[in-house]
DNA sequence: CTCCTTTTTGGGAGCGCTCCCAACCATATG
DNA sequence: CATATGGTTGGGAGCGCTCCCAAAAAGGAG
């Protein structure tokens, strides 16, 4: 097995210098005749530039990292992260970069992996997501000079680049929609309050309710994003006889729907449900979920684009906020249900 | 902002040479006194070695790639890939390496990303998931000298390292179980026949059936892994009045269960269901699915370990096959259902 | 035909590390 | 006291590329 060849070798075969070959590869100025000859040699030999050498010399790796702390075994049970990764991956491909994935749990190993993320010469920048409120990871990142953008809204957003969806406005819309439908005893299945998405959706919903002169009183239970937690939360809530529930995630809403059905009640007949995410396929539930749709894939793509500007040197923090959109389907009762099932 | 410091700088501050610092960092032989001094300087300055420089000099990057071809927008709808990634990521962390993720669709862009995967100096090796039969990607990889292992069973497995689960045996077990329960009219909701997992599960099931003197006759419909396809397949199958169905994936089984319920029939009362994967949480469905459990996470972890041996120079192809295990729950009817719901 | 501009090309320097060999030092041995 | 032994240490060479400057070639204008 012969040695991999390098720029010099290719140049020798084409009768030009290292530099000229480099120019051909990277699109510099080369006479068309020379270019033709060099390209022929490259095609013939299958030459490919060495990524590490390039990174070292140019001080840029062409790799971006995606960091997801507290990635438990259940990470992908919620379609959210898969969708986000898909968006990030596709945008990464588009800008001709490579994606590195850093998942870590809450163990003590976490620290060492964090430090791997900021290893010089490994990635050009990172996207950080799934952080909890006051997550030390954000502070840690700020202490380095590694370019990074946050997906979500960190507490101290002021000084960081971030892209998020308008959780608060979306939840408010849900409240207004439910109020408009005439509910009297609204309830809330909230997302964990140690996440900004959780608090934003909660406060947005309460705010919308207040505008309509309504209140959840004590009809509020906090879930943990899981379907099972949504089911249990709804079970608990049923004792309070709510006539409308806003569930802070689709996945929890699927569980809530099941609890309603198993209690012998009907959605939307007895209880209207509106959820947040718009991520589970409508057909998957009966009735179809009315949901506040957040553009997850776009968020991922935008995060990559934003990161490239940070890598390129942008320094004044930019906050991108995507609007959400209410998709009215069956579970809220605004539309006649196709086939109300027992 | 001052320049990042390098080995030489650290050495100067500690009064030793570049080489000595390198030895301290990499665990070579250094006197304890010197070591202490150097480590102090490293801690104080926060020095971290430059990954690209290291890769270039040592000809090893510490990065492994995960390649998932034909990754459509629905990739993560099935928990399988998420789970696989989790296993791979955790094993990658354990061996102190970094994971690069290459997802690509079936577009013409695919080609260029494949070539990025084999860029020298980018990754030390890759794990390729074999989805479709006769995937040209496998052949392409064989043409390079990039170490790789396949997750799944490629057609031409002979010459590649791969790790897979025993789909055939697992499906056979399902058939035997159903037969043992006394079914007379078994049916099959198969996985796509352009995947080896699909054909293995199909043939294993038919084989088991044959052993028990049974046959699906024409009670066989092929799904596309999606929940919706499982539902449609079952709908179609109902006309044939099957009394037992083996569904080639949990996700399709969830759809099948719904079709049964919506047709006013009862599972397991009217129809027994056994699925493959064991990946959806039992509580998620009613009745709980009896399923052939495949150890997805372990497969991922094993793939990483195997890849490290290939990178280290292993050259005689190794095929690791994990056994599956039948988890008997409610949907097959072997156990009294907790609460048979309409 | 000379001088100046523009395009094209070559090669030195250097990125930060590892690898390896030679030099060094101390201690143990004949 | 010379010599072997083994643990430490320093520094040259080189990984394959980019960056940059200067040399060479090719035109254009006077």
XYZ file of C-alpha atoms (C1' of nucleotides) in Angstrom:
744
model
C 0.000 0.000 0.000
C 1.627 3.200 -1.183
C 1.742 6.386 0.797
C -1.101 8.858 0.537
C 0.032 11.641 -1.703
C 0.195 15.284 -0.815
C 0.167 18.597 -2.594
C 3.827 18.308 -3.436
C 3.354 14.915 -5.067
C 0.440 16.103 -7.132
C 2.428 19.144 -8.157
C 5.377 17.041 -9.249
C 3.173 14.891 -11.436
C 1.576 17.907 -13.022
C 4.842 19.744 -13.390
C 3.902 22.599 -11.107
C 4.560 23.597 -7.545
C 2.760 22.789 -4.337
C 1.343 26.334 -4.255
C -0.209 26.076 -7.656
C -1.951 22.852 -6.812
C -3.221 24.456 -3.642
C -4.624 27.300 -5.698
C -6.401 24.905 -7.994
C -7.910 23.066 -5.053
C -9.026 26.221 -3.298
C -10.050 28.237 -6.319
C -7.213 30.730 -6.540
C -5.917 32.376 -9.704
C -4.388 29.879 -12.061
C -4.060 29.931 -15.836
C -6.683 27.750 -17.415
C -4.146 25.508 -19.101
C -2.326 24.770 -15.838
C -5.592 24.305 -14.039
C -6.716 21.730 -16.544
C -3.526 19.762 -16.147
C -3.604 19.805 -12.364
C -7.229 18.813 -12.219
C -6.487 15.891 -14.469
C -3.826 14.656 -12.081
C -6.140 15.118 -9.102
C -8.921 13.191 -10.779
C -6.563 10.456 -11.817
C -4.889 10.039 -8.458
C -7.940 10.670 -6.310
C -6.000 13.197 -4.290
C -7.847 14.682 -1.299
C -6.363 17.381 0.916
C -5.533 16.380 4.476
C -8.082 17.916 6.832
C -5.854 18.137 9.877
C -3.004 19.759 7.996
C -5.419 22.248 6.577
C -6.872 22.991 9.988
C -3.458 23.530 11.453
C -2.251 25.828 8.742
C -5.412 27.803 8.263
C -6.473 27.829 11.881
C -9.975 26.717 11.023
C -11.332 23.201 11.118
C -14.567 23.302 9.182
C -16.255 21.490 12.033
C -18.987 22.750 14.274
C -20.037 21.066 17.469
C -23.494 20.465 18.837
C -23.508 20.186 22.594
C -26.396 18.629 24.445
C -25.818 18.415 28.180
C -28.062 16.269 30.368
C -28.657 13.912 27.488
C -30.339 11.051 29.253
C -31.346 7.802 27.631
C -34.661 9.382 26.855
C -33.223 12.213 24.815
C -34.651 11.104 21.536
C -37.983 9.977 22.921
C -39.145 13.476 22.320
C -39.021 14.163 18.585
C -37.765 17.640 19.317
C -34.072 16.894 19.484
C -34.092 14.616 16.499
C -35.765 17.322 14.512
C -33.311 19.901 15.740
C -30.349 17.740 14.832
C -31.794 17.195 11.391
C -32.042 20.931 10.834
C -28.560 21.547 12.132
C -27.114 18.724 10.113
C -28.698 19.852 6.912
C -27.518 23.421 7.333
C -24.069 22.177 8.245
C -23.885 20.184 5.051
C -25.043 23.183 3.130
C -22.213 25.367 4.343
C -19.809 22.523 3.681
C -18.879 21.858 7.210
C -18.884 18.785 9.408
C -20.995 18.240 12.502
C -19.560 16.883 15.744
C -21.973 15.662 18.367
C -21.257 16.035 22.059
C -23.834 14.335 24.217
C -23.248 13.910 27.852
C -25.095 12.871 30.939
C -25.068 14.390 34.351
C -22.293 12.241 35.704
C -18.891 13.505 36.748
C -17.625 12.582 33.313
C -19.507 15.599 32.073
C -16.772 17.978 33.013
C -14.111 16.235 31.000
C -16.246 16.172 27.934
C -17.052 19.826 28.251
C -13.384 20.500 28.184
C -13.048 18.391 25.092
C -15.540 20.643 23.393
C -13.310 23.644 23.791
C -10.152 21.881 22.741
C -8.398 24.207 20.329
C -8.186 22.971 16.777
C -11.118 20.621 17.104
C -14.158 22.680 16.210
C -14.569 26.217 14.936
C -17.585 26.878 17.102
C -20.419 25.151 18.901
C -24.159 25.222 19.251
C -25.324 24.662 22.797
C -28.818 23.538 23.600
C -31.023 21.885 26.205
C -29.546 23.941 28.937
C -31.366 24.397 32.166
C -31.721 27.714 33.881
C -28.496 28.937 35.322
C -26.642 26.180 33.539
C -22.946 26.492 34.356
C -22.147 25.360 30.850
C -23.105 28.743 29.455
C -20.873 30.558 31.877
C -18.116 28.141 31.123
C -18.424 28.802 27.416
C -18.342 32.508 27.977
C -15.071 32.083 29.792
C -13.452 30.615 26.704
C -13.026 32.318 23.395
C -14.784 29.554 21.517
C -17.540 30.984 19.308
C -20.927 29.629 20.340
C -24.617 30.178 19.945
C -27.344 28.990 22.234
C -30.544 27.404 21.034
C -33.082 28.542 23.551
C -33.058 31.486 25.880
C -30.298 31.453 28.459
C -30.900 33.432 31.628
C -28.200 35.915 30.944
C -29.084 36.177 27.300
C -27.748 39.688 27.065
C -24.252 38.729 26.162
C -24.770 35.636 24.058
C -25.876 34.860 20.555
C -29.028 32.838 20.634
C -31.928 31.628 18.604
C -35.203 30.695 20.161
C -38.912 30.545 19.474
C -41.341 32.928 21.068
C -42.580 30.522 23.721
C -44.311 33.210 25.662
C -46.292 34.612 22.743
C -47.170 31.118 21.545
C -48.515 30.101 24.905
C -50.433 33.338 25.160
C -52.067 32.608 21.827
C -53.113 29.230 23.123
C -54.730 30.839 26.160
C -56.575 33.351 24.039
C -57.758 30.621 21.719
C -59.092 28.534 24.578
C -60.697 31.586 26.164
C -62.289 32.469 22.858
C -63.842 29.035 22.816
C -65.561 29.894 26.035
C -63.753 27.799 28.596
C -64.382 28.590 32.257
C -61.976 26.325 34.137
C -58.680 26.330 32.237
C -55.811 24.178 33.454
C -52.122 23.896 32.689
C -49.775 20.982 32.372
C -46.513 22.839 32.559
C -43.016 21.988 31.434
C -40.168 21.802 33.959
C -39.647 25.155 35.594
C -35.899 24.754 35.527
C -35.964 25.424 31.803
C -36.604 28.793 30.269
C -38.973 27.233 27.745
C -40.929 25.889 30.692
C -41.256 29.195 32.477
C -41.929 31.142 29.300
C -44.752 28.857 28.240
C -46.214 28.977 31.681
C -46.089 32.711 32.064
C -47.311 33.284 28.525
C -50.307 31.076 29.130
C -51.163 32.706 32.449
C -50.759 36.094 30.880
C -53.160 35.265 28.065
C -55.627 33.870 30.525
C -55.450 37.000 32.656
C -56.136 39.154 29.629
C -59.314 37.164 29.143
C -60.225 37.481 32.778
C -59.500 33.843 33.542
C -57.168 32.020 35.884
C -55.914 28.490 36.414
C -56.225 28.872 40.182
C -54.608 25.661 41.387
C -55.285 23.672 38.241
C -51.658 23.461 37.364
C -49.341 20.460 37.373
C -45.769 20.275 36.196
C -44.624 17.437 33.940
C -41.137 16.394 32.886
C -41.676 16.422 29.093
C -42.431 12.702 29.011
C -45.648 11.247 27.706
C -46.108 9.356 30.932
C -45.795 12.509 32.983
C -48.486 14.125 30.840
C -50.766 11.246 31.542
C -50.212 11.399 35.262
C -50.589 15.152 35.304
C -53.897 14.957 33.531
C -55.050 12.223 35.877
C -54.354 14.506 38.751
C -55.993 17.443 37.059
C -59.220 15.593 36.338
C -60.196 15.853 39.990
C -60.418 19.609 39.444
C -62.839 19.151 36.564
C -61.102 21.445 34.062
C -62.870 22.196 30.785
C -59.702 23.146 28.915
C -56.046 22.276 29.267
C -52.937 23.765 27.766
C -50.155 21.170 27.692
C -46.660 22.560 27.322
C -45.532 19.880 24.881
C -47.060 17.599 22.276
C -45.586 14.581 23.855
C -47.092 15.270 27.227
C -50.350 16.053 25.435
C -50.432 12.582 23.931
C -50.285 11.228 27.458
C -52.932 13.676 28.605
C -55.240 12.612 25.799
C -54.887 9.062 26.908
C -55.699 9.927 30.505
C -58.835 11.690 29.337
C -59.897 8.729 27.279
C -59.168 6.279 30.044
C -61.229 8.327 32.469
C -64.154 7.811 30.147
C -64.226 11.446 29.145
C -64.160 12.920 25.696
C -61.779 15.365 24.125
C -62.772 17.882 22.929
C -66.321 17.238 24.127
C -65.597 17.373 27.831
C -62.167 18.912 27.797
C -60.446 21.020 25.160
C -56.733 20.440 24.731
C -54.136 22.670 23.120
C -50.481 21.728 23.162
C -47.132 23.224 22.253
C -44.633 21.990 19.655
C -46.657 20.932 16.649
C -44.223 18.110 16.287
C -46.211 14.901 16.415
C -47.911 13.961 13.148
C -51.579 15.004 13.371
C -52.838 11.577 12.379
C -51.060 10.013 15.266
C -53.669 11.015 17.793
C -57.403 10.960 17.897
C -58.557 13.636 18.131
C -55.855 15.441 16.207
C -53.984 17.864 18.414
C -54.499 21.581 18.155
C -51.006 22.815 18.747
C -48.767 25.841 18.855
C -46.286 24.975 16.124
C -42.663 25.892 16.600
C -40.329 25.722 13.587
C -37.734 23.382 15.030
C -35.881 22.592 11.850
C -35.624 26.252 10.938
C -34.299 27.042 14.373
C -31.536 24.515 13.836
C -30.687 25.852 10.434
C -30.668 29.400 11.664
C -28.416 28.472 14.552
C -25.835 27.152 12.124
C -25.980 30.281 10.001
C -25.702 32.474 13.039
C -22.759 30.470 14.278
C -20.933 30.940 11.006
C -21.204 34.691 11.431
C -19.869 34.433 14.973
C -16.986 32.334 13.719
C -16.383 34.940 11.055
C -15.990 37.484 13.795
C -19.420 38.958 14.591
C -19.248 40.307 18.084
C -22.441 42.132 18.935
C -24.821 39.523 20.343
C -27.755 38.784 18.131
C -31.000 37.243 19.330
C -33.102 35.529 16.748
C -36.642 34.771 17.832
C -38.944 32.724 15.654
C -42.681 33.237 15.859
C -44.951 30.278 16.468
C -48.181 29.500 14.758
C -51.358 28.010 16.156
C -52.495 25.004 14.141
C -56.150 24.537 14.945
C -57.179 20.929 14.609
C -59.604 18.825 16.577
C -58.559 18.598 20.206
C -59.576 22.147 21.058
C -63.094 21.717 19.807
C -63.055 24.750 17.557
C -63.678 22.443 14.625
C -66.156 19.619 14.563
C -64.292 16.424 15.313
C -64.176 13.985 12.450
C -65.263 10.995 14.449
C -65.731 11.561 18.143
C -64.628 8.290 19.642
C -65.388 7.001 23.055
C -6.391 38.985 23.589
C -3.093 37.180 23.786
C -2.083 34.314 21.606
C -3.008 30.784 22.592
C 0.051 29.181 24.035
C 1.683 26.032 22.821
C 3.929 23.325 24.187
C 6.986 25.496 23.758
C 5.461 28.329 25.762
C 4.443 26.044 28.585
C 7.900 24.527 28.558
C 9.559 27.910 28.763
C 7.474 28.871 31.775
C 8.241 25.640 33.525
C 11.893 25.727 32.584
C 11.772 22.571 30.520
C 11.584 21.685 26.869
C 8.682 21.155 24.552
C 9.290 17.413 24.646
C 9.070 17.183 28.379
C 5.777 19.008 28.476
C 4.510 16.679 25.794
C 5.522 13.736 27.940
C 3.665 15.152 30.899
C 0.550 15.675 28.832
C 0.664 12.238 27.281
C 1.861 10.292 30.256
C 5.449 9.556 29.301
C 8.367 9.130 31.690
C 9.112 12.308 33.584
C 10.634 12.785 37.006
C 8.003 13.512 39.576
C 9.476 16.873 40.471
C 9.459 18.075 36.881
C 6.032 16.666 36.351
C 4.668 18.586 39.291
C 6.131 21.823 38.028
C 4.822 21.365 34.520
C 1.382 20.397 35.702
C 1.266 23.504 37.817
C 1.983 25.665 34.788
C -0.634 23.821 32.748
C -3.266 24.271 35.432
C -2.391 27.890 35.851
C -2.377 28.772 32.177
C -5.219 26.472 31.153
C -3.113 25.079 28.369
C -4.840 22.568 26.096
C -3.071 20.792 23.252
C -4.113 21.703 19.737
C -6.172 18.887 18.269
C -5.332 19.536 14.636
C -1.607 19.708 15.277
C -1.804 16.511 17.198
C -3.756 14.816 14.430
C -1.266 15.914 11.836
C 1.765 14.791 13.745
C 0.383 11.549 15.075
C -1.679 10.669 12.065
C -4.731 9.960 14.172
C -7.590 12.309 14.869
C -9.459 10.799 17.786
C -12.686 11.266 15.875
C -14.993 8.604 14.614
C -17.762 9.240 12.136
C -21.290 7.934 12.130
C -22.766 7.782 8.673
C -26.492 7.482 8.178
C -27.435 7.477 4.504
C -30.959 8.161 3.292
C -31.701 10.150 6.411
C -35.062 11.643 5.613
C -36.909 14.141 7.759
C -38.541 11.224 9.501
C -35.284 9.669 10.617
C -35.844 10.244 14.298
C -39.548 9.458 14.275
C -38.516 5.911 14.937
C -36.729 5.731 18.280
C -34.259 3.283 16.799
C -31.737 5.732 15.423
C -31.877 7.961 18.447
C -31.171 5.007 20.647
C -28.357 3.872 18.396
C -26.764 7.301 18.451
C -27.000 7.369 22.207
C -25.169 4.066 22.466
C -22.515 5.128 20.007
C -22.055 8.473 21.655
C -21.665 7.010 25.093
C -19.108 4.455 23.962
C -17.277 7.154 22.040
C -17.015 9.255 25.160
C -15.790 6.289 27.063
C -12.875 5.687 24.748
C -12.143 9.396 24.810
C -12.943 10.103 21.244
C -15.231 12.532 19.480
C -18.230 11.676 17.373
C -18.879 13.247 13.984
C -22.324 12.853 12.503
C -22.854 12.535 8.766
C -26.504 12.496 7.791
C -27.495 12.724 4.221
C -30.506 12.332 2.063
C -30.863 10.707 -1.276
C -30.275 13.823 -3.293
C -27.340 14.385 -5.629
C -25.613 16.185 -2.777
C -25.124 12.798 -1.204
C -22.081 12.045 -3.247
C -20.127 15.052 -2.114
C -20.813 14.310 1.528
C -19.710 10.741 1.151
C -16.433 11.996 -0.121
C -16.155 14.290 2.870
C -16.434 11.265 5.106
C -13.301 9.752 3.678
C -11.290 12.947 3.737
C -7.910 12.041 5.156
C -7.154 13.545 8.527
C -10.767 14.083 9.465
C -11.850 10.875 11.154
C -9.988 7.738 12.129
C -12.812 5.468 11.093
C -16.537 5.393 10.558
C -19.597 3.439 11.527
C -22.001 3.022 8.655
C -25.603 2.072 9.219
C -26.725 -0.297 6.521
C -30.264 0.500 5.718
C -30.990 -0.557 2.190
C -29.806 -3.675 0.469
C -27.055 -3.258 -2.034
C -26.234 0.194 -0.751
C -23.446 1.549 -2.962
C -22.031 3.286 0.069
C -20.668 0.022 1.412
C -18.895 -0.708 -1.840
C -17.563 2.790 -1.906
C -16.140 2.424 1.585
C -14.479 -0.814 0.650
C -12.710 1.012 -2.125
C -11.024 3.351 0.330
C -8.676 2.413 3.105
C -10.781 4.115 5.734
C -11.516 1.735 8.615
C -15.229 1.132 8.969
C -17.763 -1.139 10.564
C -21.312 -1.681 9.465
C -24.270 -1.714 11.810
C -26.688 -4.146 10.267
C -26.059 -6.908 7.816
C -24.817 -5.751 4.440
C -25.406 -8.041 1.491
C -21.790 -8.768 0.943
C -21.058 -9.130 4.618
C -18.197 -11.516 4.060
C -15.531 -8.917 3.762
C -16.681 -6.300 6.247
C -16.718 -5.875 9.969
C -20.278 -5.662 11.173
C -22.501 -5.849 14.172
C -26.127 -6.782 13.938
C -28.917 -8.406 15.886
C -30.246 -11.800 15.028
C -33.362 -10.601 13.266
C -34.114 -13.950 11.813
C -33.979 -15.858 15.078
C -35.953 -13.165 16.852
C -38.738 -13.268 14.303
C -38.750 -17.038 14.412
C -39.221 -16.901 18.175
C -42.186 -14.600 17.678
C -43.751 -17.089 15.267
C -43.216 -19.962 17.648
C -44.697 -17.970 20.496
C -47.793 -17.106 18.522
C -48.108 -20.678 17.316
C -47.775 -21.924 20.869
C -50.688 -19.699 21.802
C -52.778 -21.629 19.327
C -53.287 -19.152 16.510
C -54.730 -20.505 13.264
C -54.597 -17.564 10.900
C -51.295 -15.740 11.478
C -50.505 -12.596 9.535
C -47.438 -10.464 8.950
C -46.900 -6.752 8.709
C -43.459 -6.772 7.186
C -40.698 -4.190 7.080
C -39.439 -2.885 3.744
C -37.950 -5.691 1.709
C -35.140 -3.511 0.457
C -33.557 -3.719 3.896
C -31.798 -6.768 5.238
C -33.571 -6.367 8.574
C -36.840 -6.461 6.650
C -36.094 -9.645 4.776
C -34.531 -11.353 7.787
C -37.515 -10.678 9.991
C -39.853 -11.823 7.289
C -38.056 -15.041 6.532
C -37.490 -15.787 10.198
C -41.174 -15.425 10.906
C -42.236 -17.564 7.981
C -39.684 -20.155 8.962
C -41.000 -20.340 12.510
C -44.534 -20.584 11.224
C -43.607 -23.405 8.885
C -42.021 -25.311 11.735
C -45.346 -25.114 13.508
C -47.204 -26.195 10.427
C -48.689 -22.764 9.824
C -48.580 -20.292 6.981
C -49.509 -16.666 6.408
C -50.910 -17.523 2.977
C -51.659 -14.068 1.607
C -52.045 -12.379 4.959
C -48.919 -10.320 4.494
C -48.591 -6.583 3.945
C -45.422 -4.546 3.781
C -45.116 -1.317 5.751
C -42.493 1.422 5.603
C -41.565 1.477 9.323
C -43.966 4.346 10.008
C -46.763 4.155 12.511
C -49.204 5.258 9.871
C -48.139 2.456 7.542
C -48.709 -0.029 10.341
C -52.204 1.247 10.787
C -53.003 1.041 7.107
C -51.466 -2.405 6.843
C -53.567 -3.696 9.683
C -56.654 -2.121 8.189
C -55.997 -4.035 5.038
C -55.232 -7.226 6.919
C -58.472 -7.133 8.902
C -60.415 -8.214 5.843
C -58.538 -11.516 6.043
C -59.674 -12.039 9.659
C -56.269 -12.913 11.114
C -56.129 -14.095 14.713
C -52.474 -13.174 15.229
C -50.117 -10.651 13.693
C -46.388 -10.250 13.832
C -45.447 -6.650 13.169
C -41.845 -6.088 12.131
C -41.396 -2.975 14.264
C -42.809 -1.502 17.433
C -43.688 1.682 15.741
C -45.763 0.010 13.073
C -47.298 -2.086 15.832
C -48.534 1.013 17.601
C -50.349 1.923 14.397
C -51.655 -1.610 14.044
C -53.007 -1.565 17.584
C -54.877 1.587 16.763
C -56.379 0.086 13.637
C -57.587 -2.879 15.661
C -59.141 -0.634 18.260
C -60.767 1.580 15.657
C -62.257 -1.445 13.941
C -64.019 -2.234 17.172
C -61.914 -5.298 17.784
C -59.898 -6.194 20.824
C -56.260 -7.005 21.205
C -55.371 -9.569 22.415
C -58.940 -10.880 22.628
C -59.633 -10.966 18.897
C -56.128 -10.610 17.570
C -52.774 -11.319 19.193
C -49.952 -8.959 18.333
C -46.230 -9.451 18.682
C -43.817 -6.848 17.435
C -40.079 -6.418 16.942
C -37.775 -3.839 18.592
C -38.847 -3.610 22.199
C -38.153 0.031 21.936
C -41.350 1.846 22.847
C -42.007 2.133 26.559
C -44.481 -0.593 27.573
C -46.808 1.855 29.287
C -47.200 3.769 26.112
C -49.689 1.398 24.612
C -52.727 -0.412 25.868
C -52.390 -3.321 25.801
C -48.670 -3.360 26.438
C -46.786 -4.762 23.474
C -45.276 -8.197 23.526
C -42.113 -7.610 21.609
C -38.869 -9.132 20.416
C -36.363 -6.890 22.153
C -33.203 -5.957 20.342
C -30.363 -4.387 22.342
C -29.951 -1.232 20.294
C -27.767 0.665 22.687
C -25.436 -2.279 23.122
C -25.176 -2.637 19.377
C -24.025 0.966 19.172
C -21.518 0.523 21.933
C -20.172 -2.643 20.446
C -19.814 -1.015 17.067
C -17.572 1.617 18.561
C -15.406 -0.963 20.294
C -15.160 -2.995 17.161
C -14.210 0.066 15.173
C -11.396 0.866 17.554
C -9.924 -2.548 16.887
C -10.192 -1.992 13.162
C -8.483 1.348 13.538
C -5.805 -0.368 15.566
C -5.186 -2.642 12.626
C -7.494 -5.648 12.919
C -7.896 -7.054 9.472
C -9.851 -10.297 9.574
C -13.525 -9.359 9.311
C -15.481 -9.958 12.475
C -19.246 -10.328 12.623
C -20.870 -9.650 15.929
C -24.462 -10.808 16.218
C -26.534 -9.954 19.251
C -29.334 -12.263 20.315
C -32.803 -10.856 20.862
C -35.157 -11.615 23.675
C -38.900 -12.020 23.654
C -40.576 -9.785 26.222
C -43.982 -11.258 26.819
C -46.465 -8.616 27.858
C -50.118 -8.177 27.095
C -50.699 -7.847 23.374
C -50.064 -11.489 22.588
C -52.638 -12.725 25.047
C -50.282 -15.071 26.843
C -50.867 -13.083 30.003
C -54.224 -11.852 31.233
C -54.620 -8.224 30.152
C -54.699 -5.753 32.992
C -57.741 -3.884 31.825
C -59.072 -4.900 28.444
C -60.327 -1.644 27.013
C -62.773 -1.221 24.179
C 12.679 48.649 -27.789
C 12.198 49.999 -23.114
C 9.561 50.562 -19.058
C 5.694 49.613 -16.314
C 1.688 46.963 -15.023
C -0.717 42.741 -14.391
C -1.075 37.927 -14.215
C 0.918 33.659 -12.914
C 4.059 30.886 -10.434
C 7.544 29.173 -6.916
C 9.189 28.559 -2.486
C 10.308 30.066 2.409
C 8.289 30.189 6.780
C 5.474 28.497 10.027
C 1.107 26.305 12.213
C 1.775 22.924 17.067
C 2.466 18.718 17.675
C 4.839 13.649 17.834
C 8.631 10.715 17.007
C 13.036 9.471 17.639
C 17.775 9.701 18.667
C 21.425 11.518 21.157
C 23.032 13.684 25.249
C 22.945 13.972 29.946
C 22.775 12.772 34.733
C 22.767 9.902 38.574
C 23.562 5.705 40.648
C 25.313 0.934 40.765
C 28.963 -2.238 39.584
C 33.603 -4.356 38.562
C 38.172 5.242 39.414
C 36.503 3.731 35.048
C 32.515 1.639 33.079
C 27.986 -0.036 32.511
C 22.991 0.871 33.392
C 18.805 3.086 33.352
C 15.975 6.924 33.999
C 15.473 11.878 32.154
C 15.772 15.459 29.126
C 16.546 18.368 24.786
C 16.070 19.269 20.142
C 16.023 18.037 15.028
C 12.994 16.503 11.599
C 8.804 16.207 9.700
C 3.460 15.733 9.333
C 0.695 18.506 4.849
C -1.088 22.430 4.463
C -1.768 27.960 3.992
C 0.064 32.480 3.801
C 2.744 35.720 1.843
C 6.280 37.777 -0.715
C 9.160 37.937 -4.465
C 10.465 36.259 -9.040
C 9.160 35.265 -13.606
C 6.342 35.655 -17.520
C 3.223 38.068 -20.295
C 1.223 42.011 -22.099
C 0.497 47.238 -23.116
C 1.772 51.832 -23.522
C 4.923 55.339 -24.821
